[in-house]
Amino acid sequence: MSKRDYYEVLEISKSASVEEIKKAYRKMAIKYHPDKNPGDKEAEEKFKEAAEAYEVLSDDNKKARYDQFGHAGMGGAAGGGGFGGFGGGMNMEDIFSQFGDIFGGHFNGGFGGGQRLQQARGSNLRIRIKLNLEEMINGTQKTVKVKKMKLAAGVTSKTCPTCGGSGVQVKVMNTMFGQMQTQTTCGTCQGIGKVADKIPSGANAQGLVKEEEEITINIPAGARDGIQLNVRGKGNDAPLGGTPGDLLVVVEEEVDKAIKREGDNLHQELYISFAEAALGTTKEINVVGGKVKIKIDEGTQSGKILRLAGKGLPNIEGYGGKGDMFVHINVWTPQKLTKEQKEFFQSQLENGDMNAEPTGKEKTFFEKVKDMFN
């Protein structure tokens, strides 16, 4: 089943203002809230669908990307988690945690009763992974060892004695207008509603210990230097068994000595001899994942650029195919000549057979660069 258009989900137009988007989401969230539709799976899915639409359309950058590319432009998945949008991976607690302030005071548990009980969530971790060009083009799978905070075995909890499990503290103040009541997050449990009861030896006050874990990460084809992948639920554990944080994976590109990247395109230099340039030849060059043969026409000039279509990087968004490989030809001028070679070239100069005689059809450097991208 294909994903519905986000504007259709919230029943708004593409020209809707920020306030109109927020108002439309609040309307849908109230309509399909689980408290109002207990046991209704369809309502729950529409509740999540509305949250996903709001998450994108309320963010200027994501909204612009969605308006241009649609759902295809909202990213893929890494290790089961989404990046560049929800990727369908947000659960009810995520929604309440991120957007609960929009709902107001309509429901207990999600919107309501004043202030919602906080859900304990672990902190995110960030690591860097180096990829070579072949791994970036084809995608790969990496297994890494990560030191993270994990809930120690045997940890138990009890209801917070300060707030009685509500997660909030109520303060009553006497004013000239009478008594005023305010609610604040409980300072003892930080809004969770419970505190550690039994903590094993070696664990911290939140019942967490540092342990090493092996995590497998799926790298999508077309990954780029600096892109961040989100592996959901593989960050630090939350205190007292809440929701784990995420593992944020930043991609670093290993520098290739021969092949240079520019966006989806690749570049490399090829040196040929004067004789090969004059007579023409066939050369085998390296491309990512193998080798290809290219033909050098006779009379090839130094600076000529050959374009190998589709030999570059795939587009990470999944459209536009692959980039190209550009081979920059350099004619190598011999630096040491034998006596016979010198006499040969001298005779050619004297006869005028090897004079530089442009025909007027030669392209300038800027014309060559323009041709590369046409």
Coordinates of C-alpha atoms in Angstrom, one line a residue:
M1 CA 0.0 0.0 0.0
S2 CA 1.5 3.4 -1.1
K3 CA 2.0 6.2 1.4
R4 CA -0.6 8.9 1.3
D5 CA 0.3 12.5 0.5
Y6 CA 1.2 14.4 3.7
Y7 CA -1.0 17.3 2.7
E8 CA -3.9 14.9 2.1
V9 CA -3.3 13.3 5.5
L10 CA -3.7 16.6 7.3
E11 CA -6.4 17.8 4.9
I12 CA -4.5 21.1 4.1
S13 CA -3.2 22.8 1.0
K14 CA 0.5 23.2 0.0
S15 CA 0.2 26.9 0.8
A16 CA -0.8 26.3 4.4
S17 CA 1.0 28.4 7.0
V18 CA 2.9 27.0 9.9
E19 CA 0.0 27.7 12.3
E20 CA -2.5 26.1 9.9
I21 CA -0.3 23.0 9.7
K22 CA -0.1 22.8 13.5
K23 CA -3.8 23.3 13.9
A24 CA -4.6 20.6 11.3
Y25 CA -2.3 18.1 13.0
R26 CA -3.8 18.9 16.4
K27 CA -7.3 18.2 15.0
M28 CA -6.2 14.9 13.5
A29 CA -4.3 13.9 16.7
I30 CA -7.4 14.5 18.8
K31 CA -9.7 12.7 16.4
Y32 CA -7.6 9.5 16.2
H33 CA -6.0 9.6 19.7
P34 CA -5.7 6.0 21.3
D35 CA -7.5 7.2 24.4
K36 CA -10.5 8.2 22.3
N37 CA -10.4 5.0 20.1
P38 CA -9.3 2.2 22.4
G39 CA -8.4 -1.0 20.6
D40 CA -8.9 0.6 17.1
K41 CA -5.9 -0.3 15.1
E42 CA -7.0 1.8 12.1
A43 CA -7.3 4.9 14.3
E44 CA -3.9 4.2 15.8
E45 CA -2.3 4.0 12.3
K46 CA -4.0 7.2 11.3
F47 CA -2.7 8.8 14.5
K48 CA 0.9 7.8 13.6
E49 CA 0.3 8.8 10.0
A50 CA -0.7 12.3 11.1
A51 CA 2.3 12.6 13.3
E52 CA 4.6 11.6 10.5
A53 CA 3.1 14.2 8.2
Y54 CA 3.4 16.9 10.8
E55 CA 7.0 15.9 11.6
V56 CA 7.9 16.6 7.9
L57 CA 5.7 19.6 7.1
S58 CA 6.5 21.5 10.3
D59 CA 10.2 21.5 9.4
D60 CA 11.1 24.0 6.7
N61 CA 14.0 21.9 5.3
K62 CA 12.1 18.7 5.2
K63 CA 9.0 20.4 3.8
A64 CA 11.0 21.9 0.9
R65 CA 12.6 18.5 0.2
Y66 CA 9.2 16.7 0.3
D67 CA 7.6 19.4 -1.9
Q68 CA 10.3 18.8 -4.5
F69 CA 10.8 15.0 -4.4
G70 CA 7.8 13.6 -2.5
H71 CA 8.2 10.5 -0.3
A72 CA 11.2 9.4 -2.3
G73 CA 13.1 12.3 -1.0
M74 CA 12.6 11.6 2.7
G75 CA 15.5 9.1 3.0
G76 CA 16.0 5.3 3.6
A77 CA 16.9 3.1 6.5
A78 CA 20.0 2.1 8.3
G79 CA 20.0 -1.0 10.5
G80 CA 16.3 -0.9 10.8
G81 CA 16.1 2.8 11.7
G82 CA 15.0 5.7 9.6
F83 CA 16.9 8.8 8.5
G84 CA 15.7 11.9 6.8
G85 CA 12.1 11.5 8.2
F86 CA 10.3 8.8 10.1
G87 CA 10.9 5.9 7.7
G88 CA 7.8 4.4 9.4
G89 CA 9.7 3.8 12.6
M90 CA 8.2 6.2 15.1
N91 CA 6.2 4.6 17.9
M92 CA 3.6 6.1 20.2
E93 CA 6.0 7.1 22.8
D94 CA 8.1 9.0 20.3
I95 CA 5.1 10.9 19.2
F96 CA 4.0 11.8 22.7
S97 CA 7.6 12.7 23.6
Q98 CA 8.1 15.0 20.6
F99 CA 4.7 16.5 20.0
G100 CA 2.9 16.2 23.4
D101 CA 2.9 20.0 23.9
I102 CA 0.7 20.5 20.9
F103 CA -2.1 18.4 22.2
G104 CA -3.1 20.6 25.1
G105 CA -5.2 19.2 28.0
H106 CA -7.7 16.9 26.2
F107 CA -6.6 13.4 27.3
N108 CA -5.1 11.7 30.3
G109 CA -1.9 9.9 29.5
G110 CA -1.2 11.7 26.2
F111 CA -2.5 15.2 26.4
G112 CA -3.6 15.4 29.7
G113 CA -4.7 16.1 33.1
G114 CA -2.3 19.1 33.0
Q115 CA 1.1 17.4 32.5
R116 CA 2.0 14.1 31.0
L117 CA 4.1 11.5 32.8
Q118 CA 7.5 11.5 31.1
Q119 CA 8.8 8.5 29.4
A120 CA 12.4 7.7 30.3
R121 CA 14.7 7.7 27.2
G122 CA 18.3 6.9 26.9
S123 CA 20.8 9.3 25.3
N124 CA 22.0 9.0 21.7
L125 CA 25.5 7.9 20.8
R126 CA 27.5 9.1 17.8
I127 CA 30.2 7.2 15.9
R128 CA 32.0 7.6 12.7
I129 CA 32.5 5.0 10.0
K130 CA 35.0 5.2 7.1
L131 CA 34.0 4.0 3.7
N132 CA 36.0 3.6 0.5
L133 CA 34.5 4.5 -2.9
E134 CA 33.4 1.0 -3.7
E135 CA 31.5 0.7 -0.4
M136 CA 29.9 4.1 -1.0
I137 CA 28.8 3.1 -4.5
N138 CA 27.5 -0.4 -3.8
G139 CA 26.4 -0.1 -0.1
T140 CA 27.8 -2.4 2.5
Q141 CA 27.3 -3.8 6.0
K142 CA 29.6 -2.9 8.9
T143 CA 29.8 -4.5 12.3
V144 CA 31.2 -2.2 14.9
K145 CA 31.8 -2.5 18.7
V146 CA 30.2 0.3 20.7
K147 CA 30.7 1.0 24.4
K148 CA 27.3 2.1 25.7
M149 CA 25.3 2.4 28.9
K150 CA 23.1 -0.7 29.5
L151 CA 20.6 -1.5 32.2
A152 CA 22.3 -3.8 34.7
A153 CA 20.8 -7.2 35.4
G154 CA 18.7 -7.2 38.6
V155 CA 17.8 -3.6 38.7
T156 CA 14.4 -3.0 40.2
S157 CA 12.3 0.2 40.7
K158 CA 9.6 1.6 43.0
T159 CA 7.1 4.3 42.8
C160 CA 8.6 7.7 43.4
P161 CA 7.9 8.7 47.0
T162 CA 7.9 12.4 46.2
C163 CA 5.2 12.5 43.5
G164 CA 3.5 9.2 44.1
G165 CA 4.1 8.1 40.6
S166 CA 2.5 11.0 38.8
G167 CA 5.8 12.5 37.6
V168 CA 4.7 16.0 38.8
Q169 CA 4.8 18.0 41.9
V170 CA 1.9 20.3 42.8
K171 CA 2.6 23.6 44.5
V172 CA -0.1 25.7 46.2
M173 CA 0.6 29.4 46.6
N174 CA -1.5 31.9 48.6
T175 CA -2.0 35.2 46.8
M176 CA -4.2 38.3 47.2
F177 CA -6.6 36.6 44.7
G178 CA -6.7 33.4 46.7
Q179 CA -4.9 30.1 46.3
M180 CA -3.1 29.4 43.0
Q181 CA -2.0 25.9 42.1
T182 CA 1.0 25.1 39.8
Q183 CA 2.5 21.9 38.5
T184 CA 6.2 21.2 37.9
T185 CA 8.2 18.2 36.8
C186 CA 9.1 16.1 39.9
G187 CA 12.7 16.9 40.9
T188 CA 13.2 13.4 42.4
C189 CA 12.3 11.2 39.4
Q190 CA 12.6 13.8 36.6
G191 CA 9.0 13.1 35.6
I192 CA 9.4 9.3 35.2
G193 CA 7.2 8.4 38.2
K194 CA 9.6 5.9 39.6
V195 CA 13.0 5.6 41.1
A196 CA 15.6 2.9 41.5
D197 CA 15.0 0.5 44.3
K198 CA 17.7 -2.2 44.0
I199 CA 20.9 -1.4 42.2
P200 CA 23.5 -4.1 41.6
S201 CA 27.2 -3.6 42.4
G202 CA 29.0 -1.7 39.7
A203 CA 25.9 0.1 38.4
N204 CA 25.4 3.9 38.7
A205 CA 22.6 5.5 40.5
Q206 CA 20.3 5.0 37.5
G207 CA 21.1 1.3 37.4
L208 CA 23.2 1.5 34.3
V209 CA 26.6 -0.1 33.5
K210 CA 29.0 0.5 30.6
E211 CA 29.3 -2.5 28.3
E212 CA 30.6 -3.2 24.8
E213 CA 28.0 -4.3 22.2
E214 CA 28.5 -5.5 18.6
I215 CA 26.1 -3.6 16.3
T216 CA 25.6 -4.4 12.6
I217 CA 24.9 -1.3 10.4
N218 CA 23.4 -1.4 6.9
I219 CA 25.0 1.3 4.7
P220 CA 22.8 2.3 1.7
A221 CA 24.3 2.5 -1.8
G222 CA 25.3 6.0 -2.6
A223 CA 26.2 7.1 0.9
R224 CA 28.1 10.4 1.0
D225 CA 30.8 11.9 3.2
G226 CA 29.2 13.6 6.2
I227 CA 25.8 11.9 5.9
Q228 CA 24.3 10.8 9.2
L229 CA 22.4 7.5 9.5
N230 CA 20.1 6.8 12.4
V231 CA 20.1 3.3 13.9
R232 CA 17.0 3.4 16.1
G233 CA 17.2 2.0 19.6
K234 CA 21.0 1.2 19.6
G235 CA 22.1 4.1 21.8
N236 CA 22.4 4.2 25.6
D237 CA 19.7 2.4 27.5
A238 CA 17.2 4.5 29.5
P239 CA 17.2 4.5 33.3
L240 CA 14.7 1.9 34.8
G241 CA 13.8 0.3 31.5
G242 CA 12.6 3.1 29.4
T243 CA 13.2 3.7 25.6
P244 CA 16.8 3.3 24.5
G245 CA 18.4 6.2 22.6
D246 CA 19.6 6.0 19.0
L247 CA 23.0 5.3 17.4
L248 CA 23.9 8.2 15.1
V249 CA 26.4 7.0 12.4
V250 CA 28.4 9.7 10.5
V251 CA 30.0 8.5 7.3
E252 CA 33.6 9.5 6.4
E253 CA 35.0 9.0 3.0
E254 CA 38.4 7.4 2.7
V255 CA 40.5 9.4 0.2
D256 CA 41.3 7.5 -3.0
K257 CA 44.7 8.4 -4.4
A258 CA 43.6 7.9 -8.0
I259 CA 39.9 8.6 -8.2
K260 CA 38.3 11.9 -6.9
R261 CA 34.6 12.4 -6.2
E262 CA 32.5 15.4 -7.1
G263 CA 28.9 14.9 -6.1
D264 CA 27.7 11.8 -8.0
N265 CA 30.5 12.1 -10.5
L266 CA 34.1 10.7 -10.4
H267 CA 37.3 12.0 -11.9
Q268 CA 40.7 10.5 -12.7
E269 CA 43.7 11.5 -14.7
L270 CA 45.2 9.3 -17.4
Y271 CA 48.8 10.0 -18.7
I272 CA 49.6 8.8 -22.2
S273 CA 52.8 9.2 -24.2
F274 CA 53.3 11.5 -27.1
A275 CA 53.3 8.6 -29.5
E276 CA 50.1 7.2 -28.1
A277 CA 48.4 10.6 -28.5
A278 CA 49.6 10.9 -32.1
L279 CA 48.8 7.4 -33.2
G280 CA 45.9 6.5 -31.0
T281 CA 45.7 3.5 -28.6
T282 CA 43.5 1.5 -26.2
K283 CA 44.0 1.9 -22.5
E284 CA 42.6 -0.1 -19.5
I285 CA 41.7 2.0 -16.5
N286 CA 40.4 1.3 -13.1
V287 CA 36.9 2.1 -12.2
V288 CA 35.1 1.4 -8.9
G289 CA 34.5 -2.3 -8.8
G290 CA 36.7 -3.3 -11.8
K291 CA 38.4 -2.2 -15.0
V292 CA 37.2 -0.9 -18.4
K293 CA 39.0 -0.4 -21.7
I294 CA 38.8 3.0 -23.4
K295 CA 39.8 4.1 -26.9
I296 CA 42.2 7.0 -27.4
D297 CA 41.7 8.5 -30.8
E298 CA 44.8 9.5 -32.9
G299 CA 45.7 13.1 -32.6
T300 CA 44.3 13.3 -29.1
Q301 CA 45.3 16.6 -27.4
S302 CA 46.4 17.0 -23.8
G303 CA 43.4 18.2 -21.7
K304 CA 40.8 16.1 -23.5
I305 CA 38.1 14.7 -21.2
L306 CA 36.4 11.4 -21.9
R307 CA 33.1 10.8 -20.3
L308 CA 32.1 7.2 -19.1
A309 CA 28.4 7.4 -18.5
G310 CA 27.0 5.6 -15.5
K311 CA 30.4 4.8 -14.0
G312 CA 30.0 7.2 -11.0
L313 CA 28.1 7.0 -7.8
P314 CA 24.4 6.1 -7.6
N315 CA 22.1 8.9 -6.3
I316 CA 21.4 8.3 -2.6
E317 CA 17.8 9.4 -3.0
G318 CA 17.1 6.6 -5.5
Y319 CA 16.4 8.7 -8.6
G320 CA 18.6 10.1 -11.3
G321 CA 20.5 6.9 -11.9
K322 CA 24.3 7.0 -11.5
G323 CA 26.8 9.8 -12.0
D324 CA 29.6 9.6 -14.6
M325 CA 33.3 8.9 -14.7
F326 CA 35.4 11.7 -16.3
V327 CA 38.9 10.7 -17.6
H328 CA 41.2 13.7 -18.0
I329 CA 43.8 12.9 -20.7
N330 CA 47.4 14.3 -20.1
V331 CA 50.0 13.9 -22.8
W332 CA 53.3 13.2 -21.2
T333 CA 56.2 15.1 -22.7
P334 CA 59.4 13.0 -22.6
Q335 CA 62.0 14.6 -20.4
K336 CA 65.0 12.6 -21.6
L337 CA 65.7 11.9 -25.3
T338 CA 68.3 9.8 -27.0
K339 CA 70.6 11.4 -29.6
E340 CA 68.5 9.8 -32.4
Q341 CA 65.2 11.0 -30.9
K342 CA 66.5 14.5 -30.6
E343 CA 67.6 14.5 -34.2
F344 CA 64.2 13.2 -35.3
F345 CA 62.3 15.9 -33.5
Q346 CA 64.7 18.5 -34.7
S347 CA 64.2 17.5 -38.3
Q348 CA 60.4 17.6 -37.8
L349 CA 60.6 21.1 -36.4
E350 CA 62.8 22.3 -39.3
N351 CA 60.4 20.7 -41.8
G352 CA 57.4 22.3 -40.0
D353 CA 55.7 18.9 -39.7
M354 CA 55.1 19.2 -36.0
N355 CA 54.2 22.8 -35.5
A356 CA 51.3 23.7 -33.3
E357 CA 48.6 24.7 -35.7
P358 CA 45.2 25.0 -34.0
T359 CA 42.2 24.6 -36.4
G360 CA 40.0 26.9 -34.4
K361 CA 37.8 24.0 -33.5
E362 CA 39.7 23.3 -30.3
K363 CA 37.6 23.8 -27.2
T364 CA 38.7 26.0 -24.3
F365 CA 39.0 24.8 -20.8
F366 CA 35.7 26.4 -19.9
E367 CA 34.0 24.8 -22.8
K368 CA 35.3 21.4 -21.8
V369 CA 34.0 21.9 -18.2
K370 CA 30.6 23.0 -19.6
D371 CA 30.4 19.9 -21.8
M372 CA 31.1 17.7 -18.7
F373 CA 27.7 18.7 -17.3
N374 CA 25.6 18.7 -20.4

